[in-house]
Structures are given as C-alpha cells and as structure tokens.
PDB file of C-alpha atoms in Angstrom:
ATOM      1  CA  ASP J   1      95.974  82.929  94.499  1.00  0.00           C
ATOM      2  CA  ALA J   2      94.839  82.446  98.059  1.00  0.00           C
ATOM      3  CA  LYS J   3      95.427  85.154 100.626  1.00  0.00           C
ATOM      4  CA  THR J   4      97.748  84.498 103.568  1.00  0.00           C
ATOM      5  CA  THR J   5      97.886  85.967 107.054  1.00  0.00           C
ATOM      6  CA  GLN J   6     101.073  86.105 109.105  1.00  0.00           C
ATOM      7  CA  PRO J   7     101.958  87.799 112.386  1.00  0.00           C
ATOM      8  CA  PRO J   8     103.928  90.976 111.694  1.00  0.00           C
ATOM      9  CA  SER J   9     106.799  90.128 114.001  1.00  0.00           C
ATOM     10  CA  MET J  10     108.275  87.423 116.219  1.00  0.00           C
ATOM     11  CA  ASP J  11     111.295  87.003 118.432  1.00  0.00           C
ATOM     12  CA  CYS J  12     113.333  83.864 118.933  1.00  0.00           C
ATOM     13  CA  ALA J  13     116.321  83.050 121.114  1.00  0.00           C
ATOM     14  CA  GLU J  14     119.434  81.947 119.289  1.00  0.00           C
ATOM     15  CA  GLY J  15     119.720  78.164 119.206  1.00  0.00           C
ATOM     16  CA  ARG J  16     116.038  77.627 119.813  1.00  0.00           C
ATOM     17  CA  ALA J  17     113.460  76.564 117.261  1.00  0.00           C
ATOM     18  CA  ALA J  18     111.614  79.342 115.460  1.00  0.00           C
ATOM     19  CA  ASN J  19     108.027  78.494 114.577  1.00  0.00           C
ATOM     20  CA  LEU J  20     106.444  80.866 112.075  1.00  0.00           C
ATOM     21  CA  PRO J  21     102.719  80.438 111.495  1.00  0.00           C
ATOM     22  CA  CYS J  22     100.712  81.204 108.378  1.00  0.00           C
ATOM     23  CA  ASN J  23      96.965  81.100 107.841  1.00  0.00           C
ATOM     24  CA  HIS J  24      95.611  80.382 104.374  1.00  0.00           C
ATOM     25  CA  SER J  25      92.004  79.383 104.976  1.00  0.00           C
ATOM     26  CA  THR J  26      90.922  79.934 101.351  1.00  0.00           C
ATOM     27  CA  ILE J  27      93.602  77.721  99.818  1.00  0.00           C
ATOM     28  CA  SER J  28      92.502  75.657  96.836  1.00  0.00           C
ATOM     29  CA  GLY J  29      93.269  72.017  96.245  1.00  0.00           C
ATOM     30  CA  ASN J  30      95.926  72.678  93.625  1.00  0.00           C
ATOM     31  CA  GLU J  31      97.699  75.482  95.464  1.00  0.00           C
ATOM     32  CA  TYR J  32     101.050  74.989  97.110  1.00  0.00           C
ATOM     33  CA  VAL J  33     102.445  76.702 100.187  1.00  0.00           C
ATOM     34  CA  TYR J  34     105.809  78.384  99.582  1.00  0.00           C
ATOM     35  CA  TRP J  35     108.099  80.088 102.020  1.00  0.00           C
ATOM     36  CA  TYR J  36     110.682  82.687 101.093  1.00  0.00           C
ATOM     37  CA  ARG J  37     112.747  84.970 103.259  1.00  0.00           C
ATOM     38  CA  GLN J  38     114.412  88.310 102.722  1.00  0.00           C
ATOM     39  CA  ILE J  39     117.426  89.299 104.742  1.00  0.00           C
ATOM     40  CA  HIS J  40     117.645  93.069 105.064  1.00  0.00           C
ATOM     41  CA  SER J  41     116.922  94.307 101.522  1.00  0.00           C
ATOM     42  CA  GLN J  42     118.702  91.392  99.855  1.00  0.00           C
ATOM     43  CA  GLY J  43     116.926  89.400  97.173  1.00  0.00           C
ATOM     44  CA  PRO J  44     114.264  87.015  98.476  1.00  0.00           C
ATOM     45  CA  GLN J  45     115.484  83.477  99.025  1.00  0.00           C
ATOM     46  CA  TYR J  46     113.431  80.352  98.543  1.00  0.00           C
ATOM     47  CA  ILE J  47     113.192  78.168 101.634  1.00  0.00           C
ATOM     48  CA  ILE J  48     110.717  75.358 101.110  1.00  0.00           C
ATOM     49  CA  HIS J  49     107.367  74.428  99.620  1.00  0.00           C
ATOM     50  CA  GLY J  50     104.641  71.850 100.200  1.00  0.00           C
ATOM     51  CA  LEU J  51     101.242  70.724  99.010  1.00  0.00           C
ATOM     52  CA  LYS J  52      99.770  68.370 101.606  1.00  0.00           C
ATOM     53  CA  ASN J  53     102.516  66.493 103.373  1.00  0.00           C
ATOM     54  CA  ASN J  54     105.024  67.858 105.794  1.00  0.00           C
ATOM     55  CA  GLU J  55     108.346  68.674 104.170  1.00  0.00           C
ATOM     56  CA  THR J  56     111.894  69.026 105.408  1.00  0.00           C
ATOM     57  CA  ASN J  57     115.071  70.215 103.760  1.00  0.00           C
ATOM     58  CA  GLU J  58     118.434  71.448 104.924  1.00  0.00           C
ATOM     59  CA  MET J  59     117.040  74.851 105.834  1.00  0.00           C
ATOM     60  CA  ALA J  60     113.701  74.210 107.464  1.00  0.00           C
ATOM     61  CA  SER J  61     110.626  72.071 108.003  1.00  0.00           C
ATOM     62  CA  LEU J  62     107.138  72.841 106.806  1.00  0.00           C
ATOM     63  CA  ILE J  63     104.148  71.522 108.704  1.00  0.00           C
ATOM     64  CA  ILE J  64     100.786  71.772 106.920  1.00  0.00           C
ATOM     65  CA  THR J  65      97.587  71.052 108.809  1.00  0.00           C
ATOM     66  CA  GLU J  66      95.375  68.264 107.571  1.00  0.00           C
ATOM     67  CA  ASP J  67      92.725  70.687 106.314  1.00  0.00           C
ATOM     68  CA  ARG J  68      95.535  72.726 104.680  1.00  0.00           C
ATOM     69  CA  LYS J  69      94.152  75.962 106.097  1.00  0.00           C
ATOM     70  CA  SER J  70      97.312  76.799 107.961  1.00  0.00           C
ATOM     71  CA  SER J  71     100.980  75.920 108.070  1.00  0.00           C
ATOM     72  CA  THR J  72     104.065  76.458 110.188  1.00  0.00           C
ATOM     73  CA  LEU J  73     107.624  77.010 109.062  1.00  0.00           C
ATOM     74  CA  ILE J  74     110.122  75.653 111.554  1.00  0.00           C
ATOM     75  CA  LEU J  75     113.747  76.723 111.740  1.00  0.00           C
ATOM     76  CA  PRO J  76     115.057  74.050 114.110  1.00  0.00           C
ATOM     77  CA  HIS J  77     118.054  75.909 115.535  1.00  0.00           C
ATOM     78  CA  ALA J  78     117.763  79.587 114.769  1.00  0.00           C
ATOM     79  CA  THR J  79     120.935  81.631 114.388  1.00  0.00           C
ATOM     80  CA  LEU J  80     121.462  85.368 114.227  1.00  0.00           C
ATOM     81  CA  ARG J  81     121.785  85.028 110.452  1.00  0.00           C
ATOM     82  CA  ASP J  82     118.190  83.829 110.311  1.00  0.00           C
ATOM     83  CA  THR J  83     116.972  87.314 111.253  1.00  0.00           C
ATOM     84  CA  ALA J  84     114.869  88.245 108.232  1.00  0.00           C
ATOM     85  CA  VAL J  85     111.378  88.841 106.899  1.00  0.00           C
ATOM     86  CA  TYR J  86     109.664  85.517 106.165  1.00  0.00           C
ATOM     87  CA  TYR J  87     106.984  85.344 103.521  1.00  0.00           C
ATOM     88  CA  CYS J  88     104.329  82.673 103.231  1.00  0.00           C
ATOM     89  CA  ILE J  89     102.939  82.488  99.684  1.00  0.00           C
ATOM     90  CA  VAL J  90     100.127  80.319  98.400  1.00  0.00           C
ATOM     91  CA  ARG J  91      99.801  79.744  94.684  1.00  0.00           C
ATOM     92  CA  VAL J  92      99.497  77.142  91.986  1.00  0.00           C
ATOM     93  CA  ALA J  93     102.729  75.546  90.821  1.00  0.00           C
ATOM     94  CA  SER J  94     101.908  76.098  87.177  1.00  0.00           C
ATOM     95  CA  SER J  95     101.700  79.689  86.009  1.00  0.00           C
ATOM     96  CA  ASN J  96     102.562  81.623  82.897  1.00  0.00           C
ATOM     97  CA  THR J  97     103.308  84.823  84.753  1.00  0.00           C
ATOM     98  CA  GLY J  98     105.352  83.114  87.450  1.00  0.00           C
ATOM     99  CA  LYS J  99     104.351  85.970  89.671  1.00  0.00           C
ATOM    100  CA  LEU J 100     104.916  85.612  93.378  1.00  0.00           C
ATOM    101  CA  ILE J 101     102.697  87.776  95.570  1.00  0.00           C
ATOM    102  CA  PHE J 102     104.645  88.805  98.633  1.00  0.00           C
ATOM    103  CA  GLY J 103     102.531  90.080 101.509  1.00  0.00           C
ATOM    104  CA  GLN J 104     103.914  91.883 104.519  1.00  0.00           C
ATOM    105  CA  GLY J 105     105.499  88.746 105.967  1.00  0.00           C
ATOM    106  CA  THR J 106     106.756  88.109 109.480  1.00  0.00           C
ATOM    107  CA  THR J 107     109.854  89.877 110.698  1.00  0.00           C
ATOM    108  CA  LEU J 108     111.783  87.323 112.726  1.00  0.00           C
ATOM    109  CA  GLN J 109     114.328  88.721 115.144  1.00  0.00           C
ATOM    110  CA  VAL J 110     116.755  86.157 116.492  1.00  0.00           C
ATOM    111  CA  LYS J 111     118.286  87.367 119.725  1.00  0.00           C
ATOM    112  CA  PRO J 112     121.512  86.214 121.393  1.00  0.00           C
TER     113      PRO J 112
ATOM    114  CA  GLU P   1     128.019  79.329  91.195  1.00  0.00           C
ATOM    115  CA  ALA P   2     124.405  79.559  90.080  1.00  0.00           C
ATOM    116  CA  GLN P   3     123.298  83.136  90.428  1.00  0.00           C
ATOM    117  CA  VAL P   4     121.380  86.133  89.195  1.00  0.00           C
ATOM    118  CA  THR P   5     123.431  89.303  88.942  1.00  0.00           C
ATOM    119  CA  GLN P   6     122.261  92.884  88.670  1.00  0.00           C
ATOM    120  CA  ASN P   7     124.122  96.068  87.822  1.00  0.00           C
ATOM    121  CA  PRO P   8     124.413  98.622  89.129  1.00  0.00           C
ATOM    122  CA  ARG P   9     123.621  97.828  92.734  1.00  0.00           C
ATOM    123  CA  TYR P  10     123.086 101.464  93.612  1.00  0.00           C
ATOM    124  CA  LEU P  11     122.181 104.337  91.321  1.00  0.00           C
ATOM    125  CA  ILE P  12     121.277 107.963  91.911  1.00  0.00           C
ATOM    126  CA  THR P  13     120.039 109.797  88.859  1.00  0.00           C
ATOM    127  CA  VAL P  14     117.981 112.800  87.835  1.00  0.00           C
ATOM    128  CA  THR P  15     114.522 113.009  86.379  1.00  0.00           C
ATOM    129  CA  GLY P  16     114.394 112.279  82.667  1.00  0.00           C
ATOM    130  CA  LYS P  17     117.838 110.775  82.229  1.00  0.00           C
ATOM    131  CA  LYS P  18     117.491 107.396  80.569  1.00  0.00           C
ATOM    132  CA  LEU P  19     118.980 104.471  82.423  1.00  0.00           C
ATOM    133  CA  THR P  20     119.286 100.713  82.126  1.00  0.00           C
ATOM    134  CA  VAL P  21     119.564  98.182  84.911  1.00  0.00           C
ATOM    135  CA  THR P  22     121.074  94.944  83.705  1.00  0.00           C
ATOM    136  CA  CYS P  23     120.139  91.462  84.868  1.00  0.00           C
ATOM    137  CA  SER P  24     121.949  88.286  83.958  1.00  0.00           C
ATOM    138  CA  GLN P  25     121.543  84.659  85.025  1.00  0.00           C
ATOM    139  CA  ASN P  26     123.879  81.719  84.464  1.00  0.00           C
ATOM    140  CA  MET P  27     121.388  78.895  85.023  1.00  0.00           C
ATOM    141  CA  ASN P  28     119.996  78.700  81.480  1.00  0.00           C
ATOM    142  CA  HIS P  29     116.565  79.653  82.813  1.00  0.00           C
ATOM    143  CA  GLU P  30     113.833  80.404  80.323  1.00  0.00           C
ATOM    144  CA  TYR P  31     111.807  82.601  82.636  1.00  0.00           C
ATOM    145  CA  MET P  32     112.922  85.961  83.989  1.00  0.00           C
ATOM    146  CA  SER P  33     111.088  88.812  85.667  1.00  0.00           C
ATOM    147  CA  TRP P  34     111.479  92.181  87.337  1.00  0.00           C
ATOM    148  CA  TYR P  35     109.969  93.296  90.634  1.00  0.00           C
ATOM    149  CA  ARG P  36     110.048  96.537  92.536  1.00  0.00           C
ATOM    150  CA  GLN P  37     109.805  96.752  96.294  1.00  0.00           C
ATOM    151  CA  ASP P  38     108.432  99.741  98.138  1.00  0.00           C
ATOM    152  CA  PRO P  39     107.701 100.192 101.853  1.00  0.00           C
ATOM    153  CA  GLY P  40     104.187  99.062 102.692  1.00  0.00           C
ATOM    154  CA  LEU P  41     103.540  97.759  99.177  1.00  0.00           C
ATOM    155  CA  GLY P  42     105.642  94.616  99.131  1.00  0.00           C
ATOM    156  CA  LEU P  43     107.147  93.295  95.910  1.00  0.00           C
ATOM    157  CA  ARG P  44     105.243  94.012  92.734  1.00  0.00           C
ATOM    158  CA  GLN P  45     105.941  92.467  89.362  1.00  0.00           C
ATOM    159  CA  ILE P  46     106.892  94.921  86.604  1.00  0.00           C
ATOM    160  CA  TYR P  47     107.539  92.724  83.557  1.00  0.00           C
ATOM    161  CA  TYR P  48     108.254  89.102  82.886  1.00  0.00           C
ATOM    162  CA  SER P  49     109.643  87.045  80.035  1.00  0.00           C
ATOM    163  CA  MET P  50     108.882  83.416  79.366  1.00  0.00           C
ATOM    164  CA  ASN P  51     111.656  83.044  76.816  1.00  0.00           C
ATOM    165  CA  VAL P  52     113.788  84.902  74.303  1.00  0.00           C
ATOM    166  CA  GLU P  53     111.807  87.571  72.466  1.00  0.00           C
ATOM    167  CA  VAL P  54     108.737  86.879  74.633  1.00  0.00           C
ATOM    168  CA  THR P  55     107.891  89.535  77.213  1.00  0.00           C
ATOM    169  CA  ASP P  56     104.718  90.618  78.941  1.00  0.00           C
ATOM    170  CA  LYS P  57     103.492  93.209  81.416  1.00  0.00           C
ATOM    171  CA  GLY P  58     103.231  92.518  85.091  1.00  0.00           C
ATOM    172  CA  ASP P  59     101.235  94.568  87.567  1.00  0.00           C
ATOM    173  CA  VAL P  60     103.126  97.866  87.384  1.00  0.00           C
ATOM    174  CA  PRO P  61     104.686  98.213  83.895  1.00  0.00           C
ATOM    175  CA  GLU P  62     104.109 101.940  83.375  1.00  0.00           C
ATOM    176  CA  GLY P  63     107.340 103.845  82.817  1.00  0.00           C
ATOM    177  CA  TYR P  64     109.423 100.741  82.165  1.00  0.00           C
ATOM    178  CA  LYS P  65     110.595  98.793  79.147  1.00  0.00           C
ATOM    179  CA  VAL P  66     112.334  95.451  78.875  1.00  0.00           C
ATOM    180  CA  SER P  67     113.958  93.358  76.190  1.00  0.00           C
ATOM    181  CA  ARG P  68     114.979  89.714  75.974  1.00  0.00           C
ATOM    182  CA  LYS P  69     117.360  89.232  73.085  1.00  0.00           C
ATOM    183  CA  GLU P  70     119.385  86.519  74.806  1.00  0.00           C
ATOM    184  CA  LYS P  71     118.278  83.882  77.261  1.00  0.00           C
ATOM    185  CA  ARG P  72     120.690  84.970  79.980  1.00  0.00           C
ATOM    186  CA  ASN P  73     119.976  88.726  79.953  1.00  0.00           C
ATOM    187  CA  PHE P  74     116.860  90.721  80.801  1.00  0.00           C
ATOM    188  CA  PRO P  75     117.595  94.454  81.100  1.00  0.00           C
ATOM    189  CA  LEU P  76     115.148  96.908  82.636  1.00  0.00           C
ATOM    190  CA  ILE P  77     114.999 100.255  80.855  1.00  0.00           C
ATOM    191  CA  LEU P  78     113.676 103.511  82.272  1.00  0.00           C
ATOM    192  CA  GLU P  79     113.375 105.848  79.305  1.00  0.00           C
ATOM    193  CA  SER P  80     112.495 108.917  81.363  1.00  0.00           C
ATOM    194  CA  PRO P  81     112.826 108.168  85.069  1.00  0.00           C
ATOM    195  CA  SER P  82     110.649 110.030  87.545  1.00  0.00           C
ATOM    196  CA  PRO P  83     110.894 110.329  91.340  1.00  0.00           C
ATOM    197  CA  ASN P  84     108.046 107.822  91.813  1.00  0.00           C
ATOM    198  CA  GLN P  85     110.335 105.179  90.331  1.00  0.00           C
ATOM    199  CA  THR P  86     112.663 105.507  93.282  1.00  0.00           C
ATOM    200  CA  SER P  87     112.611 101.966  94.595  1.00  0.00           C
ATOM    201  CA  LEU P  88     114.465  98.735  95.233  1.00  0.00           C
ATOM    202  CA  TYR P  89     114.447  96.552  92.134  1.00  0.00           C
ATOM    203  CA  PHE P  90     114.888  92.794  91.927  1.00  0.00           C
ATOM    204  CA  CYS P  91     115.396  90.547  88.966  1.00  0.00           C
ATOM    205  CA  ALA P  92     114.382  86.895  89.240  1.00  0.00           C
ATOM    206  CA  SER P  93     114.669  83.768  87.124  1.00  0.00           C
ATOM    207  CA  ARG P  94     113.420  80.203  87.121  1.00  0.00           C
ATOM    208  CA  PRO P  95     113.407  77.208  84.813  1.00  0.00           C
ATOM    209  CA  GLY P  96     110.785  77.139  82.086  1.00  0.00           C
ATOM    210  CA  GLY P  97     107.868  74.825  81.826  1.00  0.00           C
ATOM    211  CA  GLY P  98     104.544  75.158  83.524  1.00  0.00           C
ATOM    212  CA  VAL P  99     105.402  73.813  86.960  1.00  0.00           C
ATOM    213  CA  PHE P 100     107.928  75.550  89.120  1.00  0.00           C
ATOM    214  CA  TYR P 101     108.778  75.724  92.771  1.00  0.00           C
ATOM    215  CA  GLU P 102     111.775  77.949  93.270  1.00  0.00           C
ATOM    216  CA  GLN P 103     112.636  81.341  91.869  1.00  0.00           C
ATOM    217  CA  TYR P 104     116.109  82.798  92.134  1.00  0.00           C
ATOM    218  CA  PHE P 105     116.426  86.471  92.916  1.00  0.00           C
ATOM    219  CA  GLY P 106     119.246  88.877  92.250  1.00  0.00           C
ATOM    220  CA  PRO P 107     120.813  91.023  94.985  1.00  0.00           C
ATOM    221  CA  GLY P 108     118.767  94.100  94.157  1.00  0.00           C
ATOM    222  CA  THR P 109     119.349  97.548  92.665  1.00  0.00           C
ATOM    223  CA  ARG P 110     118.540 100.556  94.793  1.00  0.00           C
ATOM    224  CA  LEU P 111     117.505 103.394  92.507  1.00  0.00           C
ATOM    225  CA  THR P 112     116.995 106.994  93.569  1.00  0.00           C
ATOM    226  CA  VAL P 113     115.550 109.494  91.100  1.00  0.00           C
ATOM    227  CA  THR P 114     115.823 113.144  92.142  1.00  0.00           C
TER     228      THR P 114
END
C-alpha cells in the first residue's frame, strides 16, 4: 500500500471549511484514497473514499488531483464535534487481510 | 442500529490472569478483525477472520488468540497478559467479498495490565 504524508496538526474556525491535505505520490492505479477519523480514543469512523473523481457525501468532500498524487478532504462547515484525528489511507479495495494502515494522521482542532 | 460492540470497555488486570475481550457485530459481516493502538505506533492489526472458523494472523499476533465460532462474534483472548499488552483495542467488521470500502469499528477497550 502506498505511503501517505499528512500535516500533524491544523486549526479551523467553527463554521468555516476545513481543508485537510494528504500526499500520496507513490499511489498505484488500482489504489483508492480513504479517509477515516478518530474522535478522542473512540473507534475510527469511515468518512469517504475515492479513486479518481471527486466525491461528496453527507459528511465531506474529497478532491483528488488529476495525477492522483495528492488529495484534500473538505469539511464544508466545521463544528466543534469535528475535532478529531483524520487519517488518509491509500490501499487497494480488494484485500484478503482487510488491513487498514493508519499513519499518524492530522489532528484537527476546531475552535469557537 | 448497525454497530460493533465490545466488552468490557475498560479493564485493569494483573500479569498472567487470563482474560477475554468480546466483540460482536449485528450487520451479518463476514470479515472481522482486531487492532491495538499505542501512542506513536498507530493502529496495528492483531488478527483477522474472513468468515466463521477462518482466522489468520495480522502484524502483531504474539500473546493473543482469537476464535470465530459464530459469524457475529470474534473474541480476543489473552491467555497470560503481560504489561506490554497494555493498550487500546478495537474490533472492526466489514462485509465479505474481495472489494470493500468501509470498515466499522467498535468503541474500544482500554486494557491495563499491571
């Protein structure tokens, strides 16, 4: 699975958009970009995934660059409850082990 | 409500005293796994199971056992716990089949071994 690089921490004002970047320059053609988050020692929570196209769901948007070497998770209107560690994971969708490799992630602090 | 449950949520025990952490899911998922999370090391996979009676080692299986006698349950067994197994443990599940996108995680079990 490709390695990812994320900034260790970011701040965001409540109500503003939070843009979390992720670099994955060694991503392969069949690897997806997944985002999970972990709110203070709770179980990780799936947010969104994408392969090539930009994706949007009720939680967030995922913007993937055309060369697929980087992506940005966007929380359009961050709330205090979005304070969490956000993990960008790159892997194939098909796997026997199902293992997710969580790096250090980005700690997002949403401030009032 | 679709969920993964773990029990107990918190446990303090002594070295060598056998313990079991239970994990149960109500989504009829074929695949289940256990992770441990330690500061600076992220989440590491301990064991996984692709279906009933099918289990395999993850990255850090030493000192742990698992069983999968029913689809919904995947207990983690520490036969002789040691202090280096003090950690935060998560159980996860997902549908079977080769392609998957989302895994569901339990709330975690914080284990302290003294």
